[in-house]
Amino acid sequence: MNIVTNPLKLQEISTRLKKDQVTIGFVPTMGYLHEGHRALLKAARDQNDIVIMSVFVNPLQFGPNEDLDSYPRDFEHDKQIAIEEGVDYLFHPSVEEMYPVPMSVRVKVERRTNCLCGRSRPGHFDGVATVLTKLFHLVQPTNVYFGKKDAQQVAVVHGLLEEFHFPINLVAINTVREEDGLAKSSRNIRLTPKERDEAGILYKSLSLARIELIKGNVNLAELKKTVIASIENESSGKVDYFEILTYPQLETVNELTGTIIIAIAVQFGKARLIDNIIFELDNTSR
Amino acid sequence: MNIVTNPLKLQEISTRLKKDQVTIGFVPTMGYLHEGHRALLKAARDQNDIVIMSVFVNPLQFGPNEDLDSYPRDFEHDKQIAIEEGVDYLFHPSVEEMYPVPMSVRVKVERRTNCLCGRSRPGHFDGVATVLTKLFHLVQPTNVYFGKKDAQQVAVVHGLLEEFHFPINLVAINTVREEDGLAKSSRNIRLTPKERDEAGILYKSLSLARIELIKGNVNLAELKKTVIASIENESSGKVDYFEILTYPQLETVNELTGTIIIAIAVQFGKARLIDNIIFELDNTSR
């Protein structure tokens, strides 16, 4: 495996690979890799000639009240996972290499952000879209891999790729779950044993709400209220949001048809857990 | 010559060309082509295997008080020039094809805009940078051509390409001038014969100011005042701005060294004329 730190050096490599008509799978990460990242890397390895992974904690997507410095880092461990998953090039630039001068341009995300986790993180997705624009030009991937667990990020990237006509294919990978349905996350270790027992309720609630929507004839406001009440009655979790939106537009659902996301965030003691399911509603079949 | 109106069709063509390792020269325009555009097309023709020109009046770069509808258009004439200059593909999409859905992302230009012509056109360069980002991904050019007459636009594009790491080479083409130095422009026909006689003063003033800067030991504020006064004394023109800035950063000049732009805008009756010169100042030689 090759480790590259210089952005233009990476672009030289990807330009050469493109000339050789090689397919490139790209997995952009902020490091501190877990099982979810492995699923992205396995898919990339499976579907491309060459796999490039980036590990870069992007200051631009941290708000003034979010602690960039305390973001967990473990590059040696990330490197080990990259080797195990067959990564060809690991891109690990410094902040100075990625942002050598004050930026005169940035990508502004004007839709799909004022809901779900974006509502409490103004500017976050501008930072994500800006660094991805840079990375996409450096890596020149055929396919780029994101996890559906961060469904709002996938929606924003979907808009970025489509509206700016990036010649890149977006691959969204299913969330990896524990046996009781809990989405795997590095935050799960912050749960107490009791909270861990309760946490399966996120996915259970999403699944039940999905069935109600498929059955149709449902009042969305009522449904939300019922789900939130049942979670807060049956567990120690506090629901931050429970939303039913169109996907990937993330707009209010007016008709029960098309692609829908049900997304949830619940605070359990020291761990804020998020999860979602995305599915098609076909109202002609009802 | 091929005329293409569908954006994804154009991208298919450019992807195929790239696979064949063909160099692509791209000249983005808003149509109503004049001699300045011909200079760009000739350079593109000279330096690339394939030349692609776009003709698209981009609504995104017009302010609410700027009349998009009355922007001059003459596609038949543009097509004729394209054929004469050896364009291979002429891209002429409709607004609906370029903006089929409300955009969720756009490029925001945060520096280099609050001066020169940008000062009176808030949001203009956001629109320019956004449509160029789209076009660059559709055309996938090796080289892209702009005229130095729109020096601020070149500066913004320079930042866009460099900071977003577009794998595209920027070629800035010298301004085409009349014998008395007046920059060629479709606006020159709005000058009365008397104004036309006077209008050579823009380039003369720029050249004189340049000599003062090269001699060094000059007070910039004084120099600006003197130049503005002499233009307004010797002609019927009203100076909108006369600025001396670093290039391409377009920031205040603190030291007389590095790349400098002197730029001017003068209103003559119905015609607002702009011009500039960009040059190196090497303070070690003085």
Coordinates of C-alpha atoms in Angstrom, one line a residue:
Chain A
M1 CA 0.0 0.0 0.0
N2 CA 1.2 3.5 -0.9
I3 CA 0.7 6.4 1.5
V4 CA 0.5 9.8 -0.2
T5 CA 0.4 13.1 1.7
N6 CA 0.8 15.6 -1.1
P7 CA -2.5 16.5 -2.9
L8 CA -0.9 17.2 -6.3
K9 CA 1.2 14.0 -6.1
L10 CA -2.1 12.2 -5.6
Q11 CA -3.7 13.9 -8.6
E12 CA -0.7 12.9 -10.7
I13 CA -1.2 9.3 -9.7
S14 CA -5.0 9.4 -10.4
T15 CA -4.4 11.1 -13.8
R16 CA -2.0 8.4 -14.8
L17 CA -4.5 5.7 -13.6
K18 CA -7.3 7.3 -15.6
K19 CA -5.0 7.3 -18.7
D20 CA -4.6 3.6 -18.2
Q21 CA -8.4 3.3 -18.2
V22 CA -8.4 1.9 -14.7
T23 CA -11.5 2.2 -12.5
I24 CA -10.9 3.9 -9.2
G25 CA -13.1 3.4 -6.1
F26 CA -12.8 6.2 -3.5
V27 CA -13.6 6.0 0.2
P28 CA -13.3 9.4 1.8
T29 CA -13.1 9.3 5.6
M30 CA -12.1 11.3 8.7
G31 CA -10.2 8.2 10.0
Y32 CA -10.8 6.4 13.3
L33 CA -12.1 3.6 11.1
H34 CA -14.7 1.1 12.3
E35 CA -16.7 -1.8 10.9
G36 CA -18.9 0.6 8.8
H37 CA -15.8 1.8 7.0
R38 CA -14.8 -1.8 6.3
A39 CA -18.1 -2.4 4.5
L40 CA -17.3 0.7 2.3
L41 CA -13.8 -0.5 1.6
K42 CA -14.9 -4.1 0.8
A43 CA -17.5 -2.8 -1.7
A44 CA -14.9 -0.5 -3.3
R45 CA -12.4 -3.4 -3.4
D46 CA -15.0 -5.6 -5.0
Q47 CA -16.1 -3.1 -7.7
N48 CA -12.9 -1.3 -8.8
D49 CA -9.4 -2.0 -10.1
I50 CA -7.9 0.5 -7.7
V51 CA -9.0 1.6 -4.2
I52 CA -8.1 5.0 -2.8
M53 CA -9.0 5.9 0.8
S54 CA -8.5 9.3 2.3
V55 CA -8.1 10.0 6.0
F56 CA -8.4 13.7 6.7
V57 CA -10.1 15.4 9.6
N58 CA -11.5 18.4 7.7
P59 CA -11.5 21.6 9.9
L60 CA -14.0 23.3 7.5
Q61 CA -16.9 21.0 8.6
F62 CA -16.5 21.7 12.3
G63 CA -18.5 24.6 13.8
P64 CA -17.0 27.1 16.2
N65 CA -18.5 25.2 19.2
E66 CA -17.4 21.7 17.9
D67 CA -14.1 20.5 19.1
L68 CA -11.9 19.8 16.1
D69 CA -8.9 19.1 18.3
S70 CA -10.6 16.4 20.4
Y71 CA -11.8 14.5 17.3
P72 CA -10.5 11.0 17.8
R73 CA -7.5 10.0 15.7
D74 CA -5.5 6.8 15.4
F75 CA -3.7 6.7 12.1
E76 CA -1.7 3.6 12.8
H77 CA -4.9 1.6 13.4
D78 CA -6.5 3.2 10.2
K79 CA -3.4 2.2 8.2
Q80 CA -3.7 -1.4 9.5
I81 CA -7.4 -1.6 8.4
A82 CA -6.5 -0.1 5.0
I83 CA -3.9 -2.8 4.5
E84 CA -6.3 -5.5 5.6
E85 CA -9.0 -4.3 3.3
G86 CA -6.7 -4.1 0.3
V87 CA -6.5 -0.3 -0.1
D88 CA -4.0 0.6 -2.9
Y89 CA -3.4 4.3 -2.0
L90 CA -4.0 5.9 1.4
F91 CA -4.2 9.7 1.1
H92 CA -3.4 11.4 4.4
P93 CA -2.6 15.1 3.8
S94 CA -2.0 17.7 6.5
V95 CA -4.4 20.6 7.0
E96 CA -1.7 22.9 5.6
E97 CA -1.4 20.8 2.4
M98 CA -5.2 20.8 1.9
Y99 CA -5.7 24.5 2.7
P100 CA -2.4 26.3 1.9
V101 CA -4.0 29.7 1.4
P102 CA -7.3 31.2 2.6
M103 CA -10.0 29.8 0.3
S104 CA -11.5 32.4 -2.1
V105 CA -14.2 29.9 -3.1
R106 CA -16.4 27.3 -1.3
V107 CA -19.4 25.2 -1.9
K108 CA -22.5 26.4 -0.2
V109 CA -25.3 23.8 0.3
E110 CA -28.6 25.6 0.2
R111 CA -31.1 22.7 0.5
R112 CA -31.3 19.4 2.3
T113 CA -29.5 20.8 5.3
N114 CA -32.1 22.5 7.5
C115 CA -33.4 19.3 8.9
L116 CA -32.2 16.1 10.7
C117 CA -28.6 16.6 12.1
G118 CA -28.0 19.6 9.7
R119 CA -30.4 21.8 11.7
S120 CA -28.0 21.9 14.7
R121 CA -24.8 22.2 12.6
P122 CA -25.0 25.3 10.4
G123 CA -22.3 25.4 7.8
H124 CA -21.3 21.7 8.4
F125 CA -22.4 20.5 5.0
D126 CA -20.7 23.5 3.3
G127 CA -17.5 22.2 4.8
V128 CA -18.3 18.6 3.7
A129 CA -19.2 19.6 0.1
T130 CA -16.1 21.9 -0.2
V131 CA -13.6 19.3 0.9
L132 CA -15.3 16.6 -1.2
T133 CA -15.1 18.9 -4.3
K134 CA -11.4 19.2 -3.7
L135 CA -11.0 15.4 -3.0
F136 CA -13.0 14.4 -6.1
H137 CA -10.8 16.4 -8.3
L138 CA -7.6 15.0 -6.7
V139 CA -8.8 11.4 -6.8
Q140 CA -10.9 11.4 -10.0
P141 CA -12.8 8.3 -8.9
T142 CA -15.1 6.2 -11.0
N143 CA -17.2 5.3 -7.9
V144 CA -17.3 7.0 -4.5
Y145 CA -18.6 5.2 -1.4
F146 CA -20.6 6.5 1.5
G147 CA -22.6 4.8 4.3
K148 CA -26.4 5.2 4.4
K149 CA -26.1 5.6 8.1
D150 CA -25.2 9.3 7.4
A151 CA -28.2 9.6 5.1
Q152 CA -28.2 13.3 5.1
Q153 CA -24.6 13.3 4.0
V154 CA -25.5 10.9 1.2
A155 CA -28.4 13.3 0.1
V156 CA -26.0 16.3 0.0
V157 CA -23.4 14.4 -1.9
H158 CA -26.1 13.2 -4.3
G159 CA -27.0 16.8 -5.0
L160 CA -23.4 17.9 -5.3
L161 CA -22.6 15.1 -7.8
E162 CA -25.8 15.5 -9.9
E163 CA -26.1 19.3 -10.1
F164 CA -22.4 19.9 -10.7
H165 CA -22.3 17.0 -13.2
F166 CA -19.3 15.3 -11.6
P167 CA -18.5 12.2 -13.8
I168 CA -18.6 10.1 -10.6
N169 CA -21.0 7.3 -9.6
L170 CA -22.3 7.5 -6.0
V171 CA -22.5 4.1 -4.2
A172 CA -24.5 4.2 -0.9
I173 CA -23.8 1.2 1.3
N174 CA -26.3 -0.3 3.7
T175 CA -25.9 0.2 7.4
V176 CA -24.1 -2.6 9.2
R177 CA -26.3 -3.7 12.3
E178 CA -26.0 -5.7 15.4
E179 CA -28.3 -8.7 15.9
D180 CA -31.0 -6.6 17.6
G181 CA -30.8 -4.0 14.7
L182 CA -28.7 -1.4 16.4
A183 CA -26.6 0.4 13.8
K184 CA -22.8 -0.2 14.4
S185 CA -21.1 3.0 15.5
S186 CA -18.0 3.9 17.4
R187 CA -20.3 5.7 19.8
N188 CA -22.0 2.5 20.9
I189 CA -19.1 1.9 23.4
R190 CA -20.3 4.9 25.3
L191 CA -23.6 3.1 26.2
T192 CA -24.0 1.5 29.6
P193 CA -25.1 -2.2 29.5
K194 CA -28.6 -1.1 30.3
E195 CA -28.7 1.5 27.6
R196 CA -27.2 -1.0 25.2
D197 CA -30.1 -3.3 25.9
E198 CA -32.5 -0.5 25.2
A199 CA -30.9 0.9 22.1
G200 CA -32.4 -1.7 19.7
I201 CA -35.5 0.4 20.0
L202 CA -34.3 2.8 17.4
Y203 CA -34.3 0.3 14.5
K204 CA -37.5 -1.3 15.9
S205 CA -39.3 2.0 15.8
L206 CA -38.1 2.8 12.3
S207 CA -39.3 -0.6 11.1
L208 CA -42.7 -0.3 12.7
A209 CA -43.1 3.2 11.3
R210 CA -42.2 1.9 7.9
I211 CA -44.9 -0.7 8.1
E212 CA -47.5 1.9 9.0
L213 CA -46.4 4.0 6.0
I214 CA -46.6 1.0 3.7
K215 CA -50.1 0.2 5.0
G216 CA -51.0 3.8 4.1
N217 CA -53.8 5.8 5.4
V218 CA -51.7 7.2 8.2
N219 CA -51.5 10.7 9.8
L220 CA -47.8 11.5 9.8
A221 CA -48.0 13.9 12.8
E222 CA -49.8 11.3 14.9
L223 CA -47.4 8.6 13.9
K224 CA -44.4 10.7 14.9
K225 CA -46.0 11.5 18.2
T226 CA -46.8 7.9 18.9
V227 CA -43.3 6.7 18.0
I228 CA -41.5 9.4 20.1
A229 CA -43.8 8.6 23.1
S230 CA -43.2 4.9 22.9
I231 CA -39.4 5.3 22.7
E232 CA -39.4 7.6 25.7
N233 CA -41.7 5.4 27.7
E234 CA -39.9 2.1 26.9
S235 CA -36.3 3.4 27.3
S236 CA -34.1 6.0 29.0
G237 CA -33.5 7.6 25.6
K238 CA -34.5 11.2 24.8
V239 CA -35.6 11.7 21.2
D240 CA -33.8 14.6 19.5
Y241 CA -35.7 14.2 16.2
F242 CA -37.9 11.7 14.5
E243 CA -38.6 12.8 10.9
I244 CA -40.3 11.4 7.8
L245 CA -39.1 13.1 4.6
T246 CA -38.7 12.7 0.9
Y247 CA -35.3 11.3 -0.2
P248 CA -32.9 12.6 -1.3
Q249 CA -34.6 16.0 -1.3
L250 CA -35.3 15.9 2.4
E251 CA -38.5 17.8 2.0
T252 CA -41.9 17.4 3.7
V253 CA -43.8 14.3 2.6
N254 CA -47.1 15.5 0.9
E255 CA -48.0 12.2 -0.8
L256 CA -47.2 8.7 0.4
T257 CA -45.3 7.8 -2.8
G258 CA -41.7 7.8 -4.0
T259 CA -38.6 7.4 -2.0
I260 CA -39.0 8.1 1.7
I261 CA -36.6 8.4 4.6
I262 CA -37.5 7.8 8.3
A263 CA -34.7 9.1 10.4
I264 CA -34.2 9.3 14.2
A265 CA -31.7 10.7 16.7
V266 CA -31.9 9.6 20.3
Q267 CA -29.7 10.7 23.2
F268 CA -28.8 7.9 25.6
G269 CA -26.7 9.2 28.5
K270 CA -23.3 10.0 26.9
A271 CA -24.2 8.6 23.5
R272 CA -26.2 10.3 20.8
L273 CA -27.4 7.6 18.4
I274 CA -28.7 8.1 14.9
D275 CA -30.3 5.7 12.5
N276 CA -32.6 5.7 9.4
I277 CA -34.3 3.6 6.8
I278 CA -34.8 4.6 3.2
F279 CA -37.4 2.8 1.1
E280 CA -39.8 3.1 -1.8
L281 CA -43.5 3.7 -1.3
D282 CA -45.5 2.7 -4.3
N283 CA -49.0 4.0 -3.8
T284 CA -50.4 2.2 -6.9
S285 CA -49.9 -1.2 -5.1
R286 CA -52.2 -0.2 -2.2
Chain B
M1 CA -19.2 21.2 -36.6
N2 CA -21.5 19.4 -34.1
I3 CA -24.1 21.3 -32.1
V4 CA -25.0 19.7 -28.8
T5 CA -27.7 20.9 -26.5
N6 CA -28.0 18.1 -24.0
P7 CA -25.5 18.4 -21.1
L8 CA -25.1 14.7 -20.4
K9 CA -24.7 14.0 -24.2
L10 CA -21.8 16.5 -24.1
Q11 CA -20.3 14.8 -21.1
E12 CA -20.6 11.4 -23.0
I13 CA -18.6 13.0 -25.9
S14 CA -16.0 14.5 -23.7
T15 CA -15.6 11.2 -21.7
R16 CA -15.0 9.4 -24.9
L17 CA -12.5 12.0 -26.1
K18 CA -10.6 11.8 -22.8
K19 CA -10.4 8.0 -23.2
D20 CA -8.8 8.5 -26.6
Q21 CA -6.3 10.8 -24.8
V22 CA -7.3 13.8 -26.9
T23 CA -6.6 17.3 -25.6
I24 CA -9.7 19.5 -25.3
G25 CA -9.6 23.3 -25.5
F26 CA -12.7 24.9 -24.0
V27 CA -14.0 28.5 -24.6
P28 CA -17.0 29.3 -22.4
T29 CA -19.1 32.2 -23.7
M30 CA -22.4 33.9 -23.3
G31 CA -22.6 34.3 -27.1
Y32 CA -22.9 37.5 -29.2
L33 CA -19.3 36.8 -30.2
H34 CA -16.8 39.5 -31.2
E35 CA -13.2 39.8 -32.1
G36 CA -12.1 39.1 -28.5
H37 CA -13.8 35.7 -28.6
R38 CA -12.1 35.0 -31.9
A39 CA -8.7 35.4 -30.2
L40 CA -9.7 32.9 -27.6
L41 CA -10.9 30.4 -30.3
K42 CA -7.8 30.8 -32.3
A43 CA -5.6 30.1 -29.3
A44 CA -7.8 27.1 -28.4
R45 CA -7.6 25.8 -32.0
D46 CA -3.9 26.2 -32.0
Q47 CA -3.2 24.4 -28.8
N48 CA -5.6 21.5 -28.7
D49 CA -6.8 18.5 -30.7
I50 CA -10.5 19.3 -30.1
V51 CA -12.1 22.7 -29.5
I52 CA -15.4 23.0 -27.6
M53 CA -17.2 26.3 -27.3
S54 CA -20.3 26.9 -25.1
V55 CA -22.9 29.6 -25.8
F56 CA -25.1 29.9 -22.7
V57 CA -26.5 33.1 -21.2
N58 CA -26.4 32.1 -17.6
P59 CA -29.3 33.4 -15.5
L60 CA -27.4 32.7 -12.3
Q61 CA -24.9 35.5 -12.9
F62 CA -27.5 38.3 -13.5
G63 CA -28.6 40.3 -10.5
P64 CA -32.3 41.2 -9.8
N65 CA -31.7 44.6 -11.3
E66 CA -29.8 43.4 -14.4
D67 CA -31.9 42.6 -17.4
L68 CA -31.3 39.0 -18.4
D69 CA -34.0 39.1 -21.1
S70 CA -32.4 42.1 -22.9
Y71 CA -29.0 40.5 -23.0
P72 CA -28.0 40.5 -26.7
R73 CA -28.3 37.2 -28.5
D74 CA -27.5 36.1 -32.1
F75 CA -27.0 32.4 -32.3
E76 CA -26.8 32.2 -36.1
H77 CA -24.0 34.7 -36.1
D78 CA -22.2 32.9 -33.2
K79 CA -22.5 29.6 -35.1
Q80 CA -21.0 31.2 -38.2
I81 CA -18.0 32.4 -36.2
A82 CA -17.6 29.0 -34.5
I83 CA -17.5 27.4 -38.0
E84 CA -15.0 30.0 -39.2
E85 CA -12.7 29.5 -36.2
G86 CA -12.7 25.7 -36.5
V87 CA -14.8 24.8 -33.4
D88 CA -15.5 21.0 -33.2
Y89 CA -18.4 21.0 -30.8
L90 CA -20.7 24.0 -30.1
F91 CA -22.6 23.5 -26.8
H92 CA -25.8 25.4 -26.7
P93 CA -28.1 24.2 -23.9
S94 CA -31.4 25.7 -22.8
V95 CA -31.8 27.1 -19.3
E96 CA -34.1 24.2 -18.4
E97 CA -31.4 21.7 -19.5
M98 CA -28.7 23.4 -17.4
Y99 CA -31.0 24.0 -14.4
P100 CA -33.6 21.3 -14.4
V101 CA -34.2 21.4 -10.7
P102 CA -33.7 24.1 -8.1
M103 CA -30.0 23.8 -7.2
S104 CA -29.2 22.5 -3.7
V105 CA -25.5 23.5 -4.1
R106 CA -23.7 26.5 -5.5
V107 CA -20.2 27.9 -5.5
K108 CA -19.7 31.0 -3.3
V109 CA -16.8 33.3 -4.2
E110 CA -15.7 34.9 -0.9
R111 CA -12.6 36.8 -2.0
R112 CA -11.5 38.8 -5.1
T113 CA -15.0 40.0 -5.6
N114 CA -15.5 43.1 -3.4
C115 CA -13.6 45.4 -5.7
L116 CA -13.5 46.5 -9.4
C117 CA -16.7 45.5 -11.2
G118 CA -17.6 43.0 -8.6
R119 CA -18.4 45.6 -6.0
S120 CA -21.5 46.7 -7.9
R121 CA -22.6 43.2 -8.8
P122 CA -23.1 41.2 -5.6
G123 CA -23.5 37.5 -6.3
H124 CA -22.4 37.9 -9.9
F125 CA -19.3 35.8 -9.5
D126 CA -21.1 33.1 -7.5
G127 CA -23.2 32.6 -10.6
V128 CA -20.1 32.6 -12.9
A129 CA -18.2 30.1 -10.7
T130 CA -21.3 27.8 -10.3
V131 CA -22.0 27.6 -14.1
L132 CA -18.3 27.1 -14.8
T133 CA -18.1 24.3 -12.3
K134 CA -20.9 22.6 -14.1
L135 CA -19.4 23.3 -17.5
F136 CA -15.9 22.1 -16.5
H137 CA -17.4 18.7 -15.5
L138 CA -19.4 18.4 -18.7
V139 CA -16.6 19.4 -21.0
Q140 CA -13.6 18.0 -19.1
P141 CA -11.2 20.3 -20.9
T142 CA -7.4 20.2 -20.9
N143 CA -7.2 24.0 -21.3
V144 CA -9.8 26.6 -20.7
Y145 CA -9.6 30.1 -22.3
F146 CA -10.6 33.5 -20.9
G147 CA -9.8 37.0 -22.0
K148 CA -7.6 39.2 -19.8
K149 CA -10.0 42.1 -20.4
D150 CA -12.3 40.6 -17.8
A151 CA -9.3 40.4 -15.4
Q152 CA -11.5 40.0 -12.3
Q153 CA -13.2 37.0 -13.9
V154 CA -9.8 35.5 -14.7
A155 CA -8.8 36.0 -11.1
V156 CA -11.9 34.3 -9.8
V157 CA -11.5 31.4 -12.2
H158 CA -7.8 31.2 -11.2
G159 CA -8.9 30.7 -7.5
L160 CA -11.7 28.3 -8.5
L161 CA -9.3 26.0 -10.5
E162 CA -6.5 26.2 -8.0
E163 CA -8.3 25.8 -4.8
F164 CA -10.7 23.1 -6.0
H165 CA -7.8 21.3 -7.8
F166 CA -9.6 21.1 -11.1
P167 CA -7.2 19.2 -13.4
I168 CA -7.5 22.0 -16.0
N169 CA -5.0 24.5 -17.3
L170 CA -6.1 28.2 -17.3
V171 CA -5.0 30.2 -20.4
A172 CA -5.6 34.0 -20.2
I173 CA -5.4 35.7 -23.6
N174 CA -4.2 39.2 -24.1
T175 CA -6.7 41.9 -24.8
V176 CA -7.2 42.8 -28.4
R177 CA -6.8 46.5 -29.0
E178 CA -7.4 49.2 -31.6
E179 CA -4.5 51.2 -32.9
D180 CA -4.9 53.9 -30.2
G181 CA -4.9 51.2 -27.5
L182 CA -8.7 51.1 -27.0
A183 CA -9.7 47.5 -26.0
K184 CA -12.0 45.9 -28.5
S185 CA -15.5 45.5 -27.1
S186 CA -19.0 45.2 -28.5
R187 CA -19.8 48.3 -26.3
N188 CA -17.5 50.5 -28.4
I189 CA -20.2 51.0 -31.0
R190 CA -22.2 52.9 -28.4
L191 CA -19.6 55.6 -28.4
T192 CA -20.2 58.8 -30.3
P193 CA -17.4 59.8 -32.8
K194 CA -16.1 62.4 -30.2
E195 CA -16.2 59.8 -27.4
R196 CA -14.4 57.3 -29.6
D197 CA -11.6 59.8 -30.2
E198 CA -11.3 60.4 -26.4
A199 CA -11.6 56.7 -25.4
G200 CA -7.9 55.9 -26.1
I201 CA -7.2 57.7 -22.8
L202 CA -8.1 54.5 -20.8
Y203 CA -5.1 52.6 -22.1
K204 CA -2.9 55.6 -22.2
S205 CA -3.6 56.2 -18.5
L206 CA -3.0 52.6 -17.6
S207 CA 0.4 52.7 -19.4
L208 CA 1.5 55.9 -17.7
A209 CA 0.5 54.6 -14.3
R210 CA 2.5 51.4 -15.0
I211 CA 5.6 53.4 -15.8
E212 CA 5.2 55.4 -12.5
L213 CA 5.0 52.1 -10.6
I214 CA 8.0 50.6 -12.4
K215 CA 10.0 53.8 -11.5
G216 CA 9.0 53.1 -7.9
N217 CA 8.9 55.6 -5.1
V218 CA 5.3 56.5 -5.8
N219 CA 2.4 57.4 -3.5
L220 CA -0.5 55.2 -4.8
A221 CA -3.2 57.4 -3.4
E222 CA -1.6 60.4 -5.1
L223 CA -1.1 58.6 -8.4
K224 CA -4.8 57.5 -8.5
K225 CA -6.0 61.0 -7.8
T226 CA -3.8 62.4 -10.6
V227 CA -4.9 59.8 -13.1
I228 CA -8.6 60.3 -12.4
A229 CA -8.3 64.0 -12.6
S230 CA -6.4 64.0 -15.9
I231 CA -9.0 61.6 -17.5
E232 CA -11.9 63.7 -16.4
N233 CA -10.1 66.9 -17.5
E234 CA -9.0 65.7 -20.9
S235 CA -12.2 63.8 -21.8
S236 CA -16.0 63.6 -21.3
G237 CA -15.6 60.3 -19.4
K238 CA -16.5 59.9 -15.7
V239 CA -14.2 57.5 -13.9
D240 CA -16.1 54.8 -12.0
Y241 CA -13.0 53.2 -10.5
F242 CA -9.3 53.3 -11.0
E243 CA -7.6 50.7 -8.8
I244 CA -4.1 49.3 -8.3
L245 CA -4.2 45.8 -6.7
T246 CA -2.2 42.6 -6.3
Y247 CA -3.0 40.0 -8.9
P248 CA -4.8 37.5 -8.9
Q249 CA -5.6 38.1 -5.2
L250 CA -7.0 41.6 -5.9
E251 CA -5.9 42.9 -2.5
T252 CA -4.4 46.2 -1.5
V253 CA -0.8 46.7 -2.7
N254 CA 1.5 47.1 0.3
E255 CA 4.8 46.5 -1.4
L256 CA 5.7 47.4 -4.9
T257 CA 6.6 43.9 -5.9
G258 CA 5.0 40.8 -7.4
T259 CA 2.2 40.8 -9.9
I260 CA 0.1 44.0 -10.1
I261 CA -3.1 44.9 -11.9
I262 CA -4.1 48.4 -12.7
A263 CA -7.8 48.5 -13.7
I264 CA -10.1 51.2 -14.8
A265 CA -13.8 51.7 -15.6
V266 CA -15.0 54.9 -17.3
Q267 CA -18.5 55.9 -18.3
F268 CA -18.7 57.6 -21.7
G269 CA -22.3 58.6 -22.4
K270 CA -24.1 55.3 -23.1
A271 CA -20.9 53.2 -22.9
R272 CA -19.2 52.0 -19.8
L273 CA -15.7 51.0 -20.8
I274 CA -13.3 48.8 -18.8
D275 CA -9.7 48.0 -19.3
N276 CA -6.6 46.8 -17.3
I277 CA -3.0 45.9 -17.5
I278 CA -1.3 43.2 -15.5
F279 CA 2.4 43.1 -15.0
E280 CA 5.3 42.0 -12.8
L281 CA 7.0 44.5 -10.5
D282 CA 10.5 43.3 -9.5
N283 CA 11.7 45.6 -6.7
T284 CA 15.2 44.0 -6.7
S285 CA 15.9 45.6 -10.1
R286 CA 15.3 49.1 -8.9

